[in-house]
Amino acid sequence: MKDLVQSVELGVSQRKGVNVTRPRVWLKNEFVRVGLAESLCTYVMMALGLGSVAQVVTGQGAFGQYLSINLGFGLGVAMGVHVGGKVSGAHMNAAVSLTMCVFGRLAWKMLPLYVFAQLLGSFLAAGTIYAVYNEAIYDYCGGNLTVTGVKATAGIFATYPAPYLSLFAGFIDQVFGTAMLLLCLMALSDQKNKPAAAGSEPVVVGLLVLLIGISLGSNSGYAINPTRDIGPRVFTAIAGWGTDVFRAGNGWWWVPLVAPCIGGVLGAGIYKALVEMHHPPLSEQGERLVEELAEETSPLGKQGNCETNVCV
């Protein structure tokens, strides 16, 4: 079978006049390929997002404001989708992976792999940004690594609630934000509705994250992603901020872990129950599409234009 596949590939390449060469190191194991791609796209997203936070915080407003962080994470997500989208789907978010499993779009056996890959990518990204901005961080805080206070720097890496926010309100904030994320992602991938145009998915998903940051970010930093938060939080605990990263905000650390998982399933479920399950059969959709196209092209027909053919 292996020789047959190789001969077919060779025959196709010869007919097309293209020389196909297999890389010396080629991973055939799906788990390995998916894991590596998911780790890398998460790393890219987190490095660019955390870098934007570090620049704003250590620059004390001279190199950007809150919108810079929104743009950093939004564009970081877009780049992450480009990096791993065709291999792993570029979830970059355990709440997304869990939701895909719940609704049958991802095998449950793949969930641990996705979560581990996302944790690894997030942890390594936090370490990278710490190394890149190490001197800037120490210059900003005078070498005193704190979680709360005027010169707090732990918020560069993980999310913390605003002083006025209770745990209950913060929990609702994270459930709602993640619900909006997954509801919109379900809509953008619904081929029977108005999905994102082919090739535009990275930009559209990045804009969605930007929009959530602009509208739902001030309460607690819109983590909406368990692995995005816990990986860098563990890193900061190791790197010098200590166990305060788990005690701050009345023990806030568990909220970005649990609430996004609930919110993701809830948001996707709402879209599925109110929209996706009620799409007409494909035959009816096809007839309706023909009618719409006929209406759109009828002015051309009246003008005697016979160059435009519509095939359904």
PDB file of C-alpha atoms in Angstrom:
ATOM      1  CA  MET A   1       0.000   0.000   0.000  1.00  0.00           C
ATOM      2  CA  LYS A   2       2.842   2.376   0.859  1.00  0.00           C
ATOM      3  CA  ASP A   3       4.496   1.722  -2.517  1.00  0.00           C
ATOM      4  CA  LEU A   4       1.154   2.206  -4.283  1.00  0.00           C
ATOM      5  CA  VAL A   5       0.650   5.609  -2.679  1.00  0.00           C
ATOM      6  CA  GLN A   6       4.165   6.660  -3.598  1.00  0.00           C
ATOM      7  CA  SER A   7       3.729   5.519  -7.213  1.00  0.00           C
ATOM      8  CA  VAL A   8       0.413   7.356  -7.532  1.00  0.00           C
ATOM      9  CA  GLU A   9       1.989  10.537  -6.161  1.00  0.00           C
ATOM     10  CA  LEU A  10       4.888  10.130  -8.565  1.00  0.00           C
ATOM     11  CA  GLY A  11       2.551   9.575 -11.505  1.00  0.00           C
ATOM     12  CA  VAL A  12       0.483  12.650 -10.681  1.00  0.00           C
ATOM     13  CA  SER A  13       3.585  14.790 -10.291  1.00  0.00           C
ATOM     14  CA  GLN A  14       4.983  13.551 -13.611  1.00  0.00           C
ATOM     15  CA  ARG A  15       1.731  14.287 -15.441  1.00  0.00           C
ATOM     16  CA  LYS A  16       1.678  17.799 -14.005  1.00  0.00           C
ATOM     17  CA  GLY A  17       5.363  18.293 -14.708  1.00  0.00           C
ATOM     18  CA  VAL A  18       6.114  18.962 -11.058  1.00  0.00           C
ATOM     19  CA  ASN A  19       8.785  17.246  -9.009  1.00  0.00           C
ATOM     20  CA  VAL A  20       7.364  16.269  -5.629  1.00  0.00           C
ATOM     21  CA  THR A  21       9.947  15.667  -2.918  1.00  0.00           C
ATOM     22  CA  ARG A  22       9.016  14.370   0.494  1.00  0.00           C
ATOM     23  CA  PRO A  23      10.723  16.116   3.442  1.00  0.00           C
ATOM     24  CA  ARG A  24      13.377  14.027   5.159  1.00  0.00           C
ATOM     25  CA  VAL A  25      11.516  14.347   8.449  1.00  0.00           C
ATOM     26  CA  TRP A  26       7.795  13.840   7.884  1.00  0.00           C
ATOM     27  CA  LEU A  27       5.465  13.169  10.788  1.00  0.00           C
ATOM     28  CA  LYS A  28       2.708  10.737   9.893  1.00  0.00           C
ATOM     29  CA  ASN A  29       1.228  10.401  13.383  1.00  0.00           C
ATOM     30  CA  GLU A  30      -1.894  12.543  13.569  1.00  0.00           C
ATOM     31  CA  PHE A  31      -1.630  13.081  17.325  1.00  0.00           C
ATOM     32  CA  VAL A  32       1.897  14.422  17.012  1.00  0.00           C
ATOM     33  CA  ARG A  33       1.084  16.705  14.087  1.00  0.00           C
ATOM     34  CA  VAL A  34      -2.030  18.084  15.766  1.00  0.00           C
ATOM     35  CA  GLY A  35      -0.253  18.542  19.093  1.00  0.00           C
ATOM     36  CA  LEU A  36       2.678  20.396  17.572  1.00  0.00           C
ATOM     37  CA  ALA A  37       0.444  22.645  15.481  1.00  0.00           C
ATOM     38  CA  GLU A  38      -1.846  23.455  18.413  1.00  0.00           C
ATOM     39  CA  SER A  39       1.125  24.233  20.657  1.00  0.00           C
ATOM     40  CA  LEU A  40       2.718  26.499  18.080  1.00  0.00           C
ATOM     41  CA  CYS A  41      -0.408  28.446  17.149  1.00  0.00           C
ATOM     42  CA  THR A  42      -1.220  28.929  20.853  1.00  0.00           C
ATOM     43  CA  TYR A  43       2.343  30.087  21.443  1.00  0.00           C
ATOM     44  CA  VAL A  44       2.125  32.629  18.623  1.00  0.00           C
ATOM     45  CA  MET A  45      -1.220  33.971  19.825  1.00  0.00           C
ATOM     46  CA  MET A  46      -0.098  34.233  23.443  1.00  0.00           C
ATOM     47  CA  ALA A  47       3.343  35.691  22.717  1.00  0.00           C
ATOM     48  CA  LEU A  48       1.862  38.488  20.631  1.00  0.00           C
ATOM     49  CA  GLY A  49      -1.002  39.086  23.081  1.00  0.00           C
ATOM     50  CA  LEU A  50       1.113  39.070  26.245  1.00  0.00           C
ATOM     51  CA  GLY A  51       3.738  41.158  24.488  1.00  0.00           C
ATOM     52  CA  SER A  52       1.159  43.855  23.854  1.00  0.00           C
ATOM     53  CA  VAL A  53       0.218  43.856  27.557  1.00  0.00           C
ATOM     54  CA  ALA A  54       3.867  44.044  28.633  1.00  0.00           C
ATOM     55  CA  GLN A  55       4.499  46.968  26.318  1.00  0.00           C
ATOM     56  CA  VAL A  56       1.503  48.933  27.593  1.00  0.00           C
ATOM     57  CA  VAL A  57       2.203  48.245  31.283  1.00  0.00           C
ATOM     58  CA  THR A  58       5.955  48.801  31.324  1.00  0.00           C
ATOM     59  CA  GLY A  59       5.678  51.749  28.954  1.00  0.00           C
ATOM     60  CA  GLN A  60       3.181  53.405  31.328  1.00  0.00           C
ATOM     61  CA  GLY A  61       1.013  54.488  28.433  1.00  0.00           C
ATOM     62  CA  ALA A  62       3.817  55.770  26.226  1.00  0.00           C
ATOM     63  CA  PHE A  63       3.644  52.761  23.893  1.00  0.00           C
ATOM     64  CA  GLY A  64      -0.068  52.120  23.710  1.00  0.00           C
ATOM     65  CA  GLN A  65      -3.285  52.026  25.692  1.00  0.00           C
ATOM     66  CA  TYR A  66      -5.973  49.432  26.426  1.00  0.00           C
ATOM     67  CA  LEU A  67      -6.945  49.293  22.756  1.00  0.00           C
ATOM     68  CA  SER A  68      -3.396  48.189  21.958  1.00  0.00           C
ATOM     69  CA  ILE A  69      -3.966  45.079  24.078  1.00  0.00           C
ATOM     70  CA  ASN A  70      -7.247  44.353  22.296  1.00  0.00           C
ATOM     71  CA  LEU A  71      -5.524  44.677  18.947  1.00  0.00           C
ATOM     72  CA  GLY A  72      -2.569  42.581  20.106  1.00  0.00           C
ATOM     73  CA  PHE A  73      -4.738  39.645  21.129  1.00  0.00           C
ATOM     74  CA  GLY A  74      -7.093  40.006  18.165  1.00  0.00           C
ATOM     75  CA  LEU A  75      -4.302  40.031  15.601  1.00  0.00           C
ATOM     76  CA  GLY A  76      -2.462  37.367  17.592  1.00  0.00           C
ATOM     77  CA  VAL A  77      -5.477  35.079  17.275  1.00  0.00           C
ATOM     78  CA  ALA A  78      -5.594  35.750  13.529  1.00  0.00           C
ATOM     79  CA  MET A  79      -1.926  34.804  13.166  1.00  0.00           C
ATOM     80  CA  GLY A  80      -2.471  31.710  15.302  1.00  0.00           C
ATOM     81  CA  VAL A  81      -5.269  30.557  13.009  1.00  0.00           C
ATOM     82  CA  HIS A  82      -2.945  30.965  10.039  1.00  0.00           C
ATOM     83  CA  VAL A  83      -0.269  28.903  11.789  1.00  0.00           C
ATOM     84  CA  GLY A  84      -2.364  25.890  12.804  1.00  0.00           C
ATOM     85  CA  GLY A  85      -5.807  26.256  11.275  1.00  0.00           C
ATOM     86  CA  LYS A  86      -5.524  23.525   8.636  1.00  0.00           C
ATOM     87  CA  VAL A  87      -3.820  21.056  10.952  1.00  0.00           C
ATOM     88  CA  SER A  88      -5.401  21.305  14.408  1.00  0.00           C
ATOM     89  CA  GLY A  89      -8.182  23.806  13.783  1.00  0.00           C
ATOM     90  CA  ALA A  90      -6.263  26.336  15.896  1.00  0.00           C
ATOM     91  CA  HIS A  91      -8.565  26.183  18.916  1.00  0.00           C
ATOM     92  CA  MET A  92      -5.974  27.851  21.184  1.00  0.00           C
ATOM     93  CA  ASN A  93      -8.633  27.662  23.914  1.00  0.00           C
ATOM     94  CA  ALA A  94      -9.683  24.718  26.084  1.00  0.00           C
ATOM     95  CA  ALA A  95     -13.252  26.048  26.217  1.00  0.00           C
ATOM     96  CA  VAL A  96     -13.410  25.826  22.413  1.00  0.00           C
ATOM     97  CA  SER A  97     -11.990  22.295  22.409  1.00  0.00           C
ATOM     98  CA  LEU A  98     -14.405  21.148  25.115  1.00  0.00           C
ATOM     99  CA  THR A  99     -17.362  22.661  23.260  1.00  0.00           C
ATOM    100  CA  MET A 100     -16.337  20.953  20.026  1.00  0.00           C
ATOM    101  CA  CYS A 101     -16.252  17.630  21.906  1.00  0.00           C
ATOM    102  CA  VAL A 102     -19.684  18.203  23.459  1.00  0.00           C
ATOM    103  CA  PHE A 103     -21.241  18.868  20.055  1.00  0.00           C
ATOM    104  CA  GLY A 104     -19.486  16.034  18.275  1.00  0.00           C
ATOM    105  CA  ARG A 105     -17.051  18.098  16.239  1.00  0.00           C
ATOM    106  CA  LEU A 106     -13.971  16.719  17.986  1.00  0.00           C
ATOM    107  CA  ALA A 107     -13.333  13.245  19.364  1.00  0.00           C
ATOM    108  CA  TRP A 108     -13.175  13.150  23.162  1.00  0.00           C
ATOM    109  CA  LYS A 109      -9.904  11.231  23.001  1.00  0.00           C
ATOM    110  CA  MET A 110      -8.330  14.340  21.435  1.00  0.00           C
ATOM    111  CA  LEU A 111      -9.321  16.676  24.264  1.00  0.00           C
ATOM    112  CA  PRO A 112      -6.364  15.895  26.588  1.00  0.00           C
ATOM    113  CA  LEU A 113      -3.962  16.423  23.690  1.00  0.00           C
ATOM    114  CA  TYR A 114      -5.478  19.824  22.849  1.00  0.00           C
ATOM    115  CA  VAL A 115      -5.492  20.969  26.473  1.00  0.00           C
ATOM    116  CA  PHE A 116      -1.895  19.889  27.038  1.00  0.00           C
ATOM    117  CA  ALA A 117      -0.746  21.551  23.797  1.00  0.00           C
ATOM    118  CA  GLN A 118      -2.507  24.787  24.709  1.00  0.00           C
ATOM    119  CA  LEU A 119      -1.052  24.768  28.219  1.00  0.00           C
ATOM    120  CA  LEU A 120       2.422  24.170  26.841  1.00  0.00           C
ATOM    121  CA  GLY A 121       2.121  26.946  24.261  1.00  0.00           C
ATOM    122  CA  SER A 122       0.756  29.407  26.824  1.00  0.00           C
ATOM    123  CA  PHE A 123       3.422  28.571  29.418  1.00  0.00           C
ATOM    124  CA  LEU A 124       6.267  28.908  26.911  1.00  0.00           C
ATOM    125  CA  ALA A 125       4.850  32.175  25.581  1.00  0.00           C
ATOM    126  CA  ALA A 126       4.740  33.596  29.102  1.00  0.00           C
ATOM    127  CA  GLY A 127       8.355  32.570  29.619  1.00  0.00           C
ATOM    128  CA  THR A 128       9.384  34.159  26.347  1.00  0.00           C
ATOM    129  CA  ILE A 129       7.702  37.480  27.079  1.00  0.00           C
ATOM    130  CA  TYR A 130       9.187  37.464  30.585  1.00  0.00           C
ATOM    131  CA  ALA A 131      12.651  37.044  29.049  1.00  0.00           C
ATOM    132  CA  VAL A 132      12.089  39.688  26.369  1.00  0.00           C
ATOM    133  CA  TYR A 133      10.653  42.261  28.796  1.00  0.00           C
ATOM    134  CA  ASN A 134      12.641  41.232  31.871  1.00  0.00           C
ATOM    135  CA  GLU A 135      14.620  44.446  32.200  1.00  0.00           C
ATOM    136  CA  ALA A 136      11.595  46.588  31.381  1.00  0.00           C
ATOM    137  CA  ILE A 137       9.563  44.820  34.080  1.00  0.00           C
ATOM    138  CA  TYR A 138      12.264  45.282  36.717  1.00  0.00           C
ATOM    139  CA  ASP A 139      12.767  48.900  35.738  1.00  0.00           C
ATOM    140  CA  TYR A 140       9.036  49.515  35.998  1.00  0.00           C
ATOM    141  CA  CYS A 141       8.495  47.859  39.393  1.00  0.00           C
ATOM    142  CA  GLY A 142      11.932  48.409  40.919  1.00  0.00           C
ATOM    143  CA  GLY A 143      12.519  44.681  41.232  1.00  0.00           C
ATOM    144  CA  ASN A 144       9.471  44.146  43.453  1.00  0.00           C
ATOM    145  CA  LEU A 145       7.283  41.604  41.670  1.00  0.00           C
ATOM    146  CA  THR A 146       3.765  42.122  42.984  1.00  0.00           C
ATOM    147  CA  VAL A 147       0.314  40.868  42.051  1.00  0.00           C
ATOM    148  CA  THR A 148      -1.702  43.852  43.271  1.00  0.00           C
ATOM    149  CA  GLY A 149      -0.950  47.516  43.826  1.00  0.00           C
ATOM    150  CA  VAL A 150       0.093  50.497  41.743  1.00  0.00           C
ATOM    151  CA  LYS A 151       3.165  48.779  40.279  1.00  0.00           C
ATOM    152  CA  ALA A 152       1.669  45.283  39.953  1.00  0.00           C
ATOM    153  CA  THR A 153       3.056  43.293  37.033  1.00  0.00           C
ATOM    154  CA  ALA A 154       1.447  39.864  37.395  1.00  0.00           C
ATOM    155  CA  GLY A 155      -1.434  41.143  35.265  1.00  0.00           C
ATOM    156  CA  ILE A 156       0.899  41.174  32.279  1.00  0.00           C
ATOM    157  CA  PHE A 157       0.631  37.392  32.163  1.00  0.00           C
ATOM    158  CA  ALA A 158      -2.701  36.320  33.712  1.00  0.00           C
ATOM    159  CA  THR A 159      -6.047  37.995  34.323  1.00  0.00           C
ATOM    160  CA  TYR A 160      -7.220  39.483  37.614  1.00  0.00           C
ATOM    161  CA  PRO A 161     -10.563  41.049  38.538  1.00  0.00           C
ATOM    162  CA  ALA A 162     -11.129  44.765  38.968  1.00  0.00           C
ATOM    163  CA  PRO A 163     -11.205  45.830  42.656  1.00  0.00           C
ATOM    164  CA  TYR A 164     -14.988  46.306  42.567  1.00  0.00           C
ATOM    165  CA  LEU A 165     -15.742  42.888  41.044  1.00  0.00           C
ATOM    166  CA  SER A 166     -17.131  40.069  43.224  1.00  0.00           C
ATOM    167  CA  LEU A 167     -16.448  36.428  42.445  1.00  0.00           C
ATOM    168  CA  PHE A 168     -20.069  35.881  41.444  1.00  0.00           C
ATOM    169  CA  ALA A 169     -20.133  38.856  39.085  1.00  0.00           C
ATOM    170  CA  GLY A 170     -16.779  37.829  37.665  1.00  0.00           C
ATOM    171  CA  PHE A 171     -18.039  34.305  37.101  1.00  0.00           C
ATOM    172  CA  ILE A 172     -21.034  35.627  35.168  1.00  0.00           C
ATOM    173  CA  ASP A 173     -18.720  37.951  33.224  1.00  0.00           C
ATOM    174  CA  GLN A 174     -16.589  35.023  32.079  1.00  0.00           C
ATOM    175  CA  VAL A 175     -19.570  32.793  31.283  1.00  0.00           C
ATOM    176  CA  PHE A 176     -21.159  35.521  29.165  1.00  0.00           C
ATOM    177  CA  GLY A 177     -17.960  36.517  27.358  1.00  0.00           C
ATOM    178  CA  THR A 178     -17.132  32.933  26.406  1.00  0.00           C
ATOM    179  CA  ALA A 179     -20.748  32.249  25.450  1.00  0.00           C
ATOM    180  CA  MET A 180     -20.594  35.143  22.999  1.00  0.00           C
ATOM    181  CA  LEU A 181     -17.307  33.825  21.632  1.00  0.00           C
ATOM    182  CA  LEU A 182     -18.613  30.324  20.931  1.00  0.00           C
ATOM    183  CA  LEU A 183     -22.024  31.486  19.740  1.00  0.00           C
ATOM    184  CA  CYS A 184     -20.351  33.665  17.118  1.00  0.00           C
ATOM    185  CA  LEU A 185     -17.806  30.974  16.199  1.00  0.00           C
ATOM    186  CA  MET A 186     -20.650  28.536  15.587  1.00  0.00           C
ATOM    187  CA  ALA A 187     -22.334  31.094  13.344  1.00  0.00           C
ATOM    188  CA  LEU A 188     -19.133  31.847  11.440  1.00  0.00           C
ATOM    189  CA  SER A 189     -18.671  28.133  10.668  1.00  0.00           C
ATOM    190  CA  ASP A 190     -22.334  27.397   9.823  1.00  0.00           C
ATOM    191  CA  GLN A 191     -22.304  26.622   6.112  1.00  0.00           C
ATOM    192  CA  LYS A 192     -26.105  26.847   5.917  1.00  0.00           C
ATOM    193  CA  ASN A 193     -26.168  30.390   7.274  1.00  0.00           C
ATOM    194  CA  LYS A 194     -23.719  33.235   6.603  1.00  0.00           C
ATOM    195  CA  PRO A 195     -20.302  31.713   7.260  1.00  0.00           C
ATOM    196  CA  ALA A 196     -17.040  33.607   6.971  1.00  0.00           C
ATOM    197  CA  ALA A 197     -15.822  33.716   3.381  1.00  0.00           C
ATOM    198  CA  ALA A 198     -13.260  31.080   2.496  1.00  0.00           C
ATOM    199  CA  GLY A 199      -9.813  32.364   3.386  1.00  0.00           C
ATOM    200  CA  SER A 200     -11.107  35.163   5.604  1.00  0.00           C
ATOM    201  CA  GLU A 201     -11.575  33.005   8.706  1.00  0.00           C
ATOM    202  CA  PRO A 202      -8.386  34.099  10.527  1.00  0.00           C
ATOM    203  CA  VAL A 203      -9.179  37.801  10.173  1.00  0.00           C
ATOM    204  CA  VAL A 204     -12.842  37.356  11.094  1.00  0.00           C
ATOM    205  CA  VAL A 205     -12.053  35.306  14.202  1.00  0.00           C
ATOM    206  CA  GLY A 206      -9.429  37.860  15.190  1.00  0.00           C
ATOM    207  CA  LEU A 207     -11.985  40.641  14.804  1.00  0.00           C
ATOM    208  CA  LEU A 208     -14.388  38.678  17.000  1.00  0.00           C
ATOM    209  CA  VAL A 209     -11.801  38.487  19.797  1.00  0.00           C
ATOM    210  CA  LEU A 210     -11.043  42.188  19.319  1.00  0.00           C
ATOM    211  CA  LEU A 211     -14.747  42.981  19.622  1.00  0.00           C
ATOM    212  CA  ILE A 212     -15.102  40.971  22.832  1.00  0.00           C
ATOM    213  CA  GLY A 213     -12.098  42.771  24.290  1.00  0.00           C
ATOM    214  CA  ILE A 214     -13.495  46.174  23.386  1.00  0.00           C
ATOM    215  CA  SER A 215     -16.952  45.443  24.800  1.00  0.00           C
ATOM    216  CA  LEU A 216     -16.403  42.929  27.620  1.00  0.00           C
ATOM    217  CA  GLY A 217     -12.833  43.391  28.797  1.00  0.00           C
ATOM    218  CA  SER A 218     -12.797  45.889  31.641  1.00  0.00           C
ATOM    219  CA  ASN A 219     -14.203  43.717  34.439  1.00  0.00           C
ATOM    220  CA  SER A 220     -11.536  41.055  34.474  1.00  0.00           C
ATOM    221  CA  GLY A 221      -9.425  41.203  31.329  1.00  0.00           C
ATOM    222  CA  TYR A 222     -11.627  38.877  29.220  1.00  0.00           C
ATOM    223  CA  ALA A 223      -9.661  35.663  29.718  1.00  0.00           C
ATOM    224  CA  ILE A 224     -12.521  33.609  28.127  1.00  0.00           C
ATOM    225  CA  ASN A 225      -9.924  30.844  27.883  1.00  0.00           C
ATOM    226  CA  PRO A 226      -8.846  28.463  30.679  1.00  0.00           C
ATOM    227  CA  THR A 227      -5.470  27.493  29.203  1.00  0.00           C
ATOM    228  CA  ARG A 228      -4.630  31.077  28.273  1.00  0.00           C
ATOM    229  CA  ASP A 229      -4.928  32.015  31.941  1.00  0.00           C
ATOM    230  CA  ILE A 230      -3.642  29.095  34.001  1.00  0.00           C
ATOM    231  CA  GLY A 231      -0.473  28.464  31.979  1.00  0.00           C
ATOM    232  CA  PRO A 232       0.973  31.976  32.439  1.00  0.00           C
ATOM    233  CA  ARG A 233      -0.359  32.069  36.020  1.00  0.00           C
ATOM    234  CA  VAL A 234       1.662  28.984  36.916  1.00  0.00           C
ATOM    235  CA  PHE A 235       4.675  30.523  35.213  1.00  0.00           C
ATOM    236  CA  THR A 236       4.434  33.695  37.290  1.00  0.00           C
ATOM    237  CA  ALA A 237       4.138  31.623  40.479  1.00  0.00           C
ATOM    238  CA  ILE A 238       7.427  29.948  39.555  1.00  0.00           C
ATOM    239  CA  ALA A 239       9.173  33.059  38.202  1.00  0.00           C
ATOM    240  CA  GLY A 240       8.994  35.149  41.373  1.00  0.00           C
ATOM    241  CA  TRP A 241       5.457  36.366  41.985  1.00  0.00           C
ATOM    242  CA  GLY A 242       4.800  33.430  44.293  1.00  0.00           C
ATOM    243  CA  THR A 243       1.516  31.967  45.493  1.00  0.00           C
ATOM    244  CA  ASP A 244      -0.119  35.402  45.608  1.00  0.00           C
ATOM    245  CA  VAL A 245      -1.119  34.776  41.993  1.00  0.00           C
ATOM    246  CA  PHE A 246      -3.596  32.202  43.350  1.00  0.00           C
ATOM    247  CA  ARG A 247      -4.748  34.205  46.388  1.00  0.00           C
ATOM    248  CA  ALA A 248      -5.368  37.561  44.710  1.00  0.00           C
ATOM    249  CA  GLY A 249      -8.921  38.614  43.947  1.00  0.00           C
ATOM    250  CA  ASN A 250     -10.368  36.407  46.701  1.00  0.00           C
ATOM    251  CA  GLY A 251      -8.950  33.338  45.021  1.00  0.00           C
ATOM    252  CA  TRP A 252      -9.880  34.437  41.515  1.00  0.00           C
ATOM    253  CA  TRP A 253      -7.681  31.872  39.733  1.00  0.00           C
ATOM    254  CA  TRP A 254     -10.360  29.176  39.397  1.00  0.00           C
ATOM    255  CA  VAL A 255     -12.950  31.458  37.745  1.00  0.00           C
ATOM    256  CA  PRO A 256     -11.151  31.693  34.349  1.00  0.00           C
ATOM    257  CA  LEU A 257     -10.759  27.915  34.521  1.00  0.00           C
ATOM    258  CA  VAL A 258     -14.380  26.913  35.144  1.00  0.00           C
ATOM    259  CA  ALA A 259     -16.601  29.727  33.856  1.00  0.00           C
ATOM    260  CA  PRO A 260     -15.358  29.726  30.213  1.00  0.00           C
ATOM    261  CA  CYS A 261     -16.040  26.001  29.905  1.00  0.00           C
ATOM    262  CA  ILE A 262     -19.646  26.532  31.013  1.00  0.00           C
ATOM    263  CA  GLY A 263     -20.038  29.639  28.871  1.00  0.00           C
ATOM    264  CA  GLY A 264     -18.641  27.982  25.750  1.00  0.00           C
ATOM    265  CA  VAL A 265     -21.055  25.056  25.867  1.00  0.00           C
ATOM    266  CA  LEU A 266     -23.920  27.413  26.728  1.00  0.00           C
ATOM    267  CA  GLY A 267     -23.246  29.817  23.865  1.00  0.00           C
ATOM    268  CA  ALA A 268     -22.801  27.081  21.263  1.00  0.00           C
ATOM    269  CA  GLY A 269     -25.903  25.325  22.578  1.00  0.00           C
ATOM    270  CA  ILE A 270     -27.995  28.485  22.284  1.00  0.00           C
ATOM    271  CA  TYR A 271     -26.947  28.982  18.661  1.00  0.00           C
ATOM    272  CA  LYS A 272     -27.599  25.357  17.824  1.00  0.00           C
ATOM    273  CA  ALA A 273     -31.019  25.334  19.542  1.00  0.00           C
ATOM    274  CA  LEU A 274     -32.267  28.647  18.159  1.00  0.00           C
ATOM    275  CA  VAL A 275     -30.696  28.715  14.697  1.00  0.00           C
ATOM    276  CA  GLU A 276     -28.775  25.696  13.432  1.00  0.00           C
ATOM    277  CA  MET A 277     -31.400  23.051  14.220  1.00  0.00           C
ATOM    278  CA  HIS A 278     -34.051  24.951  12.268  1.00  0.00           C
ATOM    279  CA  HIS A 279     -32.343  25.276   8.907  1.00  0.00           C
ATOM    280  CA  PRO A 280     -34.611  24.034   6.085  1.00  0.00           C
ATOM    281  CA  PRO A 281     -33.595  20.876   4.191  1.00  0.00           C
ATOM    282  CA  LEU A 282     -30.926  21.306   1.532  1.00  0.00           C
ATOM    283  CA  SER A 283     -33.489  20.860  -1.271  1.00  0.00           C
ATOM    284  CA  GLU A 284     -35.568  23.781   0.000  1.00  0.00           C
ATOM    285  CA  GLN A 285     -32.459  25.885   0.478  1.00  0.00           C
ATOM    286  CA  GLY A 286     -31.396  25.121  -3.084  1.00  0.00           C
ATOM    287  CA  GLU A 287     -34.763  26.180  -4.493  1.00  0.00           C
ATOM    288  CA  ARG A 288     -34.698  29.381  -2.474  1.00  0.00           C
ATOM    289  CA  LEU A 289     -31.166  30.139  -3.650  1.00  0.00           C
ATOM    290  CA  VAL A 290     -32.219  29.689  -7.285  1.00  0.00           C
ATOM    291  CA  GLU A 291     -35.095  32.096  -6.776  1.00  0.00           C
ATOM    292  CA  GLU A 292     -32.805  34.671  -5.131  1.00  0.00           C
ATOM    293  CA  LEU A 293     -30.261  34.384  -7.908  1.00  0.00           C
ATOM    294  CA  ALA A 294     -32.983  34.682 -10.524  1.00  0.00           C
ATOM    295  CA  GLU A 295     -34.217  37.877  -8.907  1.00  0.00           C
ATOM    296  CA  GLU A 296     -30.684  39.280  -8.734  1.00  0.00           C
ATOM    297  CA  THR A 297     -29.904  38.490 -12.394  1.00  0.00           C
ATOM    298  CA  SER A 298     -33.297  39.387 -13.857  1.00  0.00           C
ATOM    299  CA  PRO A 299     -32.238  42.982 -14.730  1.00  0.00           C
ATOM    300  CA  LEU A 300     -29.378  41.515 -16.752  1.00  0.00           C
ATOM    301  CA  GLY A 301     -31.836  39.268 -18.547  1.00  0.00           C
ATOM    302  CA  LYS A 302     -34.002  42.229 -19.472  1.00  0.00           C
ATOM    303  CA  GLN A 303     -30.961  43.937 -20.976  1.00  0.00           C
ATOM    304  CA  GLY A 304     -30.321  40.918 -23.153  1.00  0.00           C
ATOM    305  CA  ASN A 305     -27.088  39.965 -21.445  1.00  0.00           C
ATOM    306  CA  CYS A 306     -26.486  36.288 -22.257  1.00  0.00           C
ATOM    307  CA  GLU A 307     -22.909  36.077 -20.997  1.00  0.00           C
ATOM    308  CA  THR A 308     -23.788  35.357 -17.370  1.00  0.00           C
ATOM    309  CA  ASN A 309     -24.669  31.727 -16.576  1.00  0.00           C
ATOM    310  CA  VAL A 310     -25.769  30.639 -13.112  1.00  0.00           C
ATOM    311  CA  CYS A 311     -25.249  26.969 -12.264  1.00  0.00           C
ATOM    312  CA  VAL A 312     -26.738  25.493  -9.100  1.00  0.00           C
TER     313      VAL A 312
END
